[in-house]
Amino acid sequence: MMDMPQPVMFRAQGSVVMETITSGGYYGSFDIDDGIYFSRNALKGPQGGDMSALAARQLVWEAAYSEQFAYPPEYRPNCVRVYYAAGYHVDFAVYRLTGSIFGGRTIELASSYWKPSNPAAVTDWFREASLKSPGWGANRQLTRMVRYLKVWCQSRSAWQGYMPSGFALTKLVAECYRVYPERDDRALLHLVWALGERLEWDSTVKHPVMRDEYLYGPGRDAKARFLRDRIIEARVRLRPVFHSANRQDARSCWDSFFNEDYFRSRPTVSFI
């Protein structure tokens, strides 16, 4: 492997550093996101030209491949995914760096082409947004709301592959969240209604830090529309919460929402 281009750094990103990672529930493994950064000068083809984005991902695939894995690494649109038998996978995003850390540095992601990116700015954006909610660190209410919605998205096997990415969901939650100190049930209930209204009005999702970039743009919003339709169905399940002061009824509604029996089976545990 020493004859291959060597990365200049590795950096955790995504739900791990934003502290919104979940276990994946019954229907999926939890994922870890890491960035692999190369100097642009290191990613050159045999004729000295810039290596394509696909070739850079192929490079990482080859480095990650091992016959010991039950499943080989998988090419994804924006990363190389490596599966582990312990029940998780690692997504390696591949970046190239141009310029100096002292100024003028650009970061590009190996996607279908080399496109501008700034994963550190995404983390900063979410941390700033979470500061508006009560709590501390991973226990801030906004961070919990993201985790609740991720668990809900993973709660039905038939939904897998149709729901938005965790990043897009995080962006939508940050848009629609409202503070309800010490009442996660009210915060989540408001969030479900606000998400439905937001997606009924507009199912596109803009990138939080990259100007003019969409996570789901016009004509490419099928996953956002799928989320909207499931949210509308969920509101039917949760509507009795508005009309009943009975704690057990509320527990049943939330269990129906999450496709679980968590609250009913643990009467002393609640977020209500």
CSV table of C-alpha atoms in Angstrom, one decimal:
chain,number,residue,atom,x,y,z
A,1,MET,CA,0.0,0.0,0.0
A,2,MET,CA,3.0,2.3,0.4
A,3,ASP,CA,3.1,2.9,-3.3
A,4,MET,CA,-0.4,4.4,-3.2
A,5,PRO,CA,-1.0,8.1,-2.5
A,6,GLN,CA,-1.0,8.6,1.3
A,7,PRO,CA,-3.7,10.8,2.9
A,8,VAL,CA,-2.7,13.9,4.8
A,9,MET,CA,-5.3,13.4,7.5
A,10,PHE,CA,-8.4,11.5,8.7
A,11,ARG,CA,-11.3,13.4,10.3
A,12,ALA,CA,-14.5,12.1,11.9
A,13,GLN,CA,-17.6,13.8,10.5
A,14,GLY,CA,-21.4,13.4,10.4
A,15,SER,CA,-23.6,12.0,13.2
A,16,VAL,CA,-20.6,11.0,15.3
A,17,VAL,CA,-19.2,14.4,15.8
A,18,MET,CA,-22.7,16.0,15.8
A,19,GLU,CA,-23.7,13.5,18.5
A,20,THR,CA,-26.8,12.4,16.6
A,21,ILE,CA,-25.8,8.8,15.9
A,22,THR,CA,-28.3,6.1,16.6
A,23,SER,CA,-28.0,2.3,16.8
A,24,GLY,CA,-30.1,1.8,13.7
A,25,GLY,CA,-33.0,0.0,15.5
A,26,TYR,CA,-34.1,-3.4,14.4
A,27,TYR,CA,-33.7,-2.8,10.6
A,28,GLY,CA,-30.3,-1.4,10.1
A,29,SER,CA,-26.8,-1.1,11.4
A,30,PHE,CA,-25.5,2.2,12.8
A,31,ASP,CA,-23.1,4.1,10.6
A,32,ILE,CA,-19.9,6.0,11.3
A,33,ASP,CA,-18.7,8.7,8.9
A,34,ASP,CA,-15.0,9.5,8.4
A,35,GLY,CA,-13.3,11.8,5.9
A,36,ILE,CA,-10.0,10.8,4.2
A,37,TYR,CA,-8.1,13.9,2.9
A,38,PHE,CA,-5.5,13.8,0.2
A,39,SER,CA,-3.4,16.5,-1.2
A,40,ARG,CA,-4.5,17.3,-4.8
A,41,ASN,CA,-0.9,16.9,-5.9
A,42,ALA,CA,-1.0,13.3,-4.6
A,43,LEU,CA,-4.0,12.4,-6.7
A,44,LYS,CA,-2.5,12.3,-10.1
A,45,GLY,CA,-3.1,9.9,-12.9
A,46,PRO,CA,-0.4,8.0,-14.9
A,47,GLN,CA,0.0,10.9,-17.3
A,48,GLY,CA,0.2,13.5,-14.6
A,49,GLY,CA,-3.3,14.8,-14.9
A,50,ASP,CA,-5.8,15.1,-12.0
A,51,MET,CA,-7.3,11.9,-10.8
A,52,SER,CA,-11.0,11.7,-11.4
A,53,ALA,CA,-13.4,11.6,-8.4
A,54,LEU,CA,-14.3,8.0,-9.3
A,55,ALA,CA,-10.7,7.0,-9.5
A,56,ALA,CA,-10.1,8.5,-6.1
A,57,ARG,CA,-12.9,6.4,-4.6
A,58,GLN,CA,-11.6,3.3,-6.4
A,59,LEU,CA,-8.2,4.0,-4.7
A,60,VAL,CA,-9.9,4.0,-1.2
A,61,TRP,CA,-12.0,0.9,-2.2
A,62,GLU,CA,-8.8,-1.0,-3.0
A,63,ALA,CA,-7.1,0.1,0.2
A,64,ALA,CA,-10.2,-1.0,2.3
A,65,TYR,CA,-10.8,-4.3,0.5
A,66,SER,CA,-10.0,-7.5,2.4
A,67,GLU,CA,-11.0,-11.1,1.7
A,68,GLN,CA,-11.7,-11.4,5.4
A,69,PHE,CA,-14.8,-9.2,5.1
A,70,ALA,CA,-18.1,-11.1,4.6
A,71,TYR,CA,-19.2,-8.3,2.3
A,72,PRO,CA,-16.8,-6.3,0.1
A,73,PRO,CA,-16.7,-2.5,0.4
A,74,GLU,CA,-19.4,-0.8,-1.5
A,75,TYR,CA,-19.2,2.2,-3.8
A,76,ARG,CA,-21.7,4.9,-2.8
A,77,PRO,CA,-22.4,8.2,-4.6
A,78,ASN,CA,-20.3,10.2,-2.0
A,79,CYS,CA,-18.2,7.6,-0.2
A,80,VAL,CA,-16.9,4.1,0.1
A,81,ARG,CA,-18.9,2.0,2.6
A,82,VAL,CA,-17.2,-0.8,4.6
A,83,TYR,CA,-19.4,-3.3,6.5
A,84,TYR,CA,-18.5,-4.9,9.7
A,85,ALA,CA,-20.0,-8.1,11.2
A,86,ALA,CA,-20.5,-6.3,14.6
A,87,GLY,CA,-23.5,-4.5,13.1
A,88,TYR,CA,-22.2,-1.2,11.8
A,89,HIS,CA,-20.6,0.3,8.7
A,90,VAL,CA,-18.1,3.0,8.1
A,91,ASP,CA,-18.6,5.5,5.3
A,92,PHE,CA,-15.3,6.9,4.0
A,93,ALA,CA,-15.8,10.2,2.2
A,94,VAL,CA,-12.8,11.1,0.0
A,95,TYR,CA,-11.6,14.7,-0.2
A,96,ARG,CA,-8.8,16.5,-2.0
A,97,LEU,CA,-7.2,19.6,-0.7
A,98,THR,CA,-5.8,22.5,-2.8
A,99,GLY,CA,-3.8,25.4,-1.3
A,100,SER,CA,-2.4,26.0,2.1
A,101,ILE,CA,-3.9,25.9,5.7
A,102,PHE,CA,-2.7,29.5,6.0
A,103,GLY,CA,-5.1,30.7,3.3
A,104,GLY,CA,-6.8,29.9,0.0
A,105,ARG,CA,-7.4,26.2,0.8
A,106,THR,CA,-10.3,24.5,-1.0
A,107,ILE,CA,-11.9,21.2,-0.2
A,108,GLU,CA,-13.5,19.0,-2.8
A,109,LEU,CA,-15.5,15.8,-2.3
A,110,ALA,CA,-15.1,12.8,-4.6
A,111,SER,CA,-18.8,12.5,-5.7
A,112,SER,CA,-19.9,11.9,-9.3
A,113,TYR,CA,-17.4,14.7,-9.9
A,114,TRP,CA,-15.1,16.8,-7.7
A,115,LYS,CA,-17.5,19.2,-6.0
A,116,PRO,CA,-16.8,21.9,-3.3
A,117,SER,CA,-17.4,20.7,0.2
A,118,ASN,CA,-16.8,21.9,3.8
A,119,PRO,CA,-17.7,19.1,6.4
A,120,ALA,CA,-16.2,21.1,9.3
A,121,ALA,CA,-18.6,24.0,8.5
A,122,VAL,CA,-21.5,21.6,8.6
A,123,THR,CA,-20.5,20.5,12.1
A,124,ASP,CA,-20.2,24.1,13.2
A,125,TRP,CA,-23.6,24.9,11.7
A,126,PHE,CA,-25.3,22.2,13.7
A,127,ARG,CA,-23.5,23.0,16.9
A,128,GLU,CA,-24.5,26.6,16.6
A,129,ALA,CA,-28.1,25.6,15.9
A,130,SER,CA,-28.1,23.2,18.9
A,131,LEU,CA,-27.0,26.0,21.3
A,132,LYS,CA,-30.5,27.5,21.0
A,133,SER,CA,-31.9,24.4,22.7
A,134,PRO,CA,-31.8,23.5,26.4
A,135,GLY,CA,-29.3,21.0,27.7
A,136,TRP,CA,-25.7,20.3,27.2
A,137,GLY,CA,-23.6,18.5,24.5
A,138,ALA,CA,-25.3,15.3,23.3
A,139,ASN,CA,-28.1,15.9,25.7
A,140,ARG,CA,-29.3,19.2,24.1
A,141,GLN,CA,-33.0,19.0,23.1
A,142,LEU,CA,-32.4,19.7,19.4
A,143,THR,CA,-29.9,16.8,19.3
A,144,ARG,CA,-32.4,14.5,21.0
A,145,MET,CA,-35.0,15.5,18.4
A,146,VAL,CA,-32.8,14.5,15.6
A,147,ARG,CA,-32.1,11.1,17.2
A,148,TYR,CA,-35.9,10.6,17.9
A,149,LEU,CA,-36.7,11.3,14.2
A,150,LYS,CA,-33.9,9.0,13.0
A,151,VAL,CA,-35.1,6.2,15.2
A,152,TRP,CA,-38.6,6.7,13.8
A,153,CYS,CA,-37.3,6.7,10.2
A,154,GLN,CA,-35.7,3.3,11.0
A,155,SER,CA,-38.7,1.9,12.7
A,156,ARG,CA,-40.3,0.1,9.7
A,157,SER,CA,-38.4,-2.2,7.4
A,158,ALA,CA,-40.6,-1.2,4.4
A,159,TRP,CA,-39.3,2.3,4.7
A,160,GLN,CA,-35.6,1.4,4.3
A,161,GLY,CA,-34.0,3.0,1.3
A,162,TYR,CA,-36.9,5.5,0.9
A,163,MET,CA,-36.3,7.9,3.8
A,164,PRO,CA,-34.0,10.9,3.5
A,165,SER,CA,-30.4,10.7,4.6
A,166,GLY,CA,-29.6,11.5,8.2
A,167,PHE,CA,-28.0,14.8,7.0
A,168,ALA,CA,-31.1,15.9,5.2
A,169,LEU,CA,-33.3,14.9,8.2
A,170,THR,CA,-31.0,16.9,10.5
A,171,LYS,CA,-31.3,20.0,8.3
A,172,LEU,CA,-35.1,19.7,8.4
A,173,VAL,CA,-35.3,19.2,12.1
A,174,ALA,CA,-33.1,22.2,12.7
A,175,GLU,CA,-35.5,24.3,10.5
A,176,CYS,CA,-38.7,23.1,12.3
A,177,TYR,CA,-37.6,22.6,15.9
A,178,ARG,CA,-39.1,24.7,18.7
A,179,VAL,CA,-38.0,24.8,22.3
A,180,TYR,CA,-40.1,23.1,25.0
A,181,PRO,CA,-37.9,23.0,28.1
A,182,GLU,CA,-38.2,19.7,30.0
A,183,ARG,CA,-40.9,18.4,27.7
A,184,ASP,CA,-39.5,16.3,24.9
A,185,ASP,CA,-43.0,15.0,24.1
A,186,ARG,CA,-44.3,18.5,23.3
A,187,ALA,CA,-41.1,19.3,21.3
A,188,LEU,CA,-41.4,16.2,19.3
A,189,LEU,CA,-45.2,16.6,18.8
A,190,HIS,CA,-44.7,20.1,17.5
A,191,LEU,CA,-41.8,18.9,15.3
A,192,VAL,CA,-43.9,16.3,13.6
A,193,TRP,CA,-46.6,18.8,12.8
A,194,ALA,CA,-44.1,21.5,11.7
A,195,LEU,CA,-42.2,19.0,9.5
A,196,GLY,CA,-45.4,18.0,7.7
A,197,GLU,CA,-46.4,21.6,7.1
A,198,ARG,CA,-42.9,22.5,5.9
A,199,LEU,CA,-42.8,19.5,3.4
A,200,GLU,CA,-46.3,20.1,2.2
A,201,TRP,CA,-45.3,23.7,1.3
A,202,ASP,CA,-41.9,22.9,-0.1
A,203,SER,CA,-40.2,19.4,-0.4
A,204,THR,CA,-36.8,20.7,-1.5
A,205,VAL,CA,-34.0,20.8,1.1
A,206,LYS,CA,-31.1,23.2,0.8
A,207,HIS,CA,-27.6,22.5,2.0
A,208,PRO,CA,-27.0,24.3,5.2
A,209,VAL,CA,-23.6,25.8,4.4
A,210,MET,CA,-22.9,25.3,0.6
A,211,ARG,CA,-24.5,28.2,-1.2
A,212,ASP,CA,-26.9,27.2,-4.1
A,213,GLU,CA,-26.5,23.5,-3.3
A,214,TYR,CA,-29.5,21.3,-2.6
A,215,LEU,CA,-29.7,18.0,-0.7
A,216,TYR,CA,-33.0,17.5,-2.4
A,217,GLY,CA,-33.7,19.9,-5.2
A,218,PRO,CA,-36.6,20.5,-7.6
A,219,GLY,CA,-37.4,17.2,-9.4
A,220,ARG,CA,-35.1,15.3,-7.1
A,221,ASP,CA,-37.1,15.3,-3.9
A,222,ALA,CA,-38.7,11.8,-3.9
A,223,LYS,CA,-37.2,11.0,-0.5
A,224,ALA,CA,-38.4,14.3,1.0
A,225,ARG,CA,-41.9,13.6,-0.4
A,226,PHE,CA,-41.8,10.1,1.1
A,227,LEU,CA,-41.0,11.6,4.5
A,228,ARG,CA,-43.8,14.0,4.1
A,229,ASP,CA,-46.3,11.2,3.4
A,230,ARG,CA,-45.1,9.2,6.4
A,231,ILE,CA,-45.3,12.3,8.6
A,232,ILE,CA,-48.9,12.9,7.6
A,233,GLU,CA,-49.7,9.3,8.5
A,234,ALA,CA,-47.9,9.7,11.8
A,235,ARG,CA,-50.0,12.7,12.7
A,236,VAL,CA,-53.1,10.5,12.6
A,237,ARG,CA,-51.4,8.2,15.2
A,238,LEU,CA,-50.5,11.1,17.4
A,239,ARG,CA,-53.7,13.1,17.2
A,240,PRO,CA,-55.2,11.5,20.3
A,241,VAL,CA,-52.4,13.0,22.3
A,242,PHE,CA,-54.0,16.4,21.8
A,243,HIS,CA,-57.4,15.3,23.1
A,244,SER,CA,-56.5,13.0,26.0
A,245,ALA,CA,-55.0,13.9,29.4
A,246,ASN,CA,-54.5,10.2,30.1
A,247,ARG,CA,-50.9,9.4,30.4
A,248,GLN,CA,-51.3,5.8,29.4
A,249,ASP,CA,-53.1,6.8,26.2
A,250,ALA,CA,-50.2,9.1,25.3
A,251,ARG,CA,-47.7,6.3,25.9
A,252,SER,CA,-49.7,4.1,23.5
A,253,CYS,CA,-49.7,6.8,20.9
A,254,TRP,CA,-45.9,7.2,21.1
A,255,ASP,CA,-45.4,3.5,21.0
A,256,SER,CA,-47.5,3.3,17.8
A,257,PHE,CA,-45.4,6.2,16.4
A,258,PHE,CA,-42.1,4.4,17.1
A,259,ASN,CA,-43.5,1.0,16.2
A,260,GLU,CA,-42.5,-0.2,19.7
A,261,ASP,CA,-43.8,-1.1,23.1
A,262,TYR,CA,-41.1,0.8,24.9
A,263,PHE,CA,-43.3,3.2,27.0
A,264,ARG,CA,-46.1,0.7,27.8
A,265,SER,CA,-43.6,-1.9,29.0
A,266,ARG,CA,-41.7,0.6,31.1
A,267,PRO,CA,-44.3,2.7,33.0
A,268,THR,CA,-41.6,4.4,35.1
A,269,VAL,CA,-39.6,5.6,32.0
A,270,SER,CA,-40.9,8.4,30.0
A,271,PHE,CA,-40.0,11.5,28.1
A,272,ILE,CA,-43.5,12.9,28.8
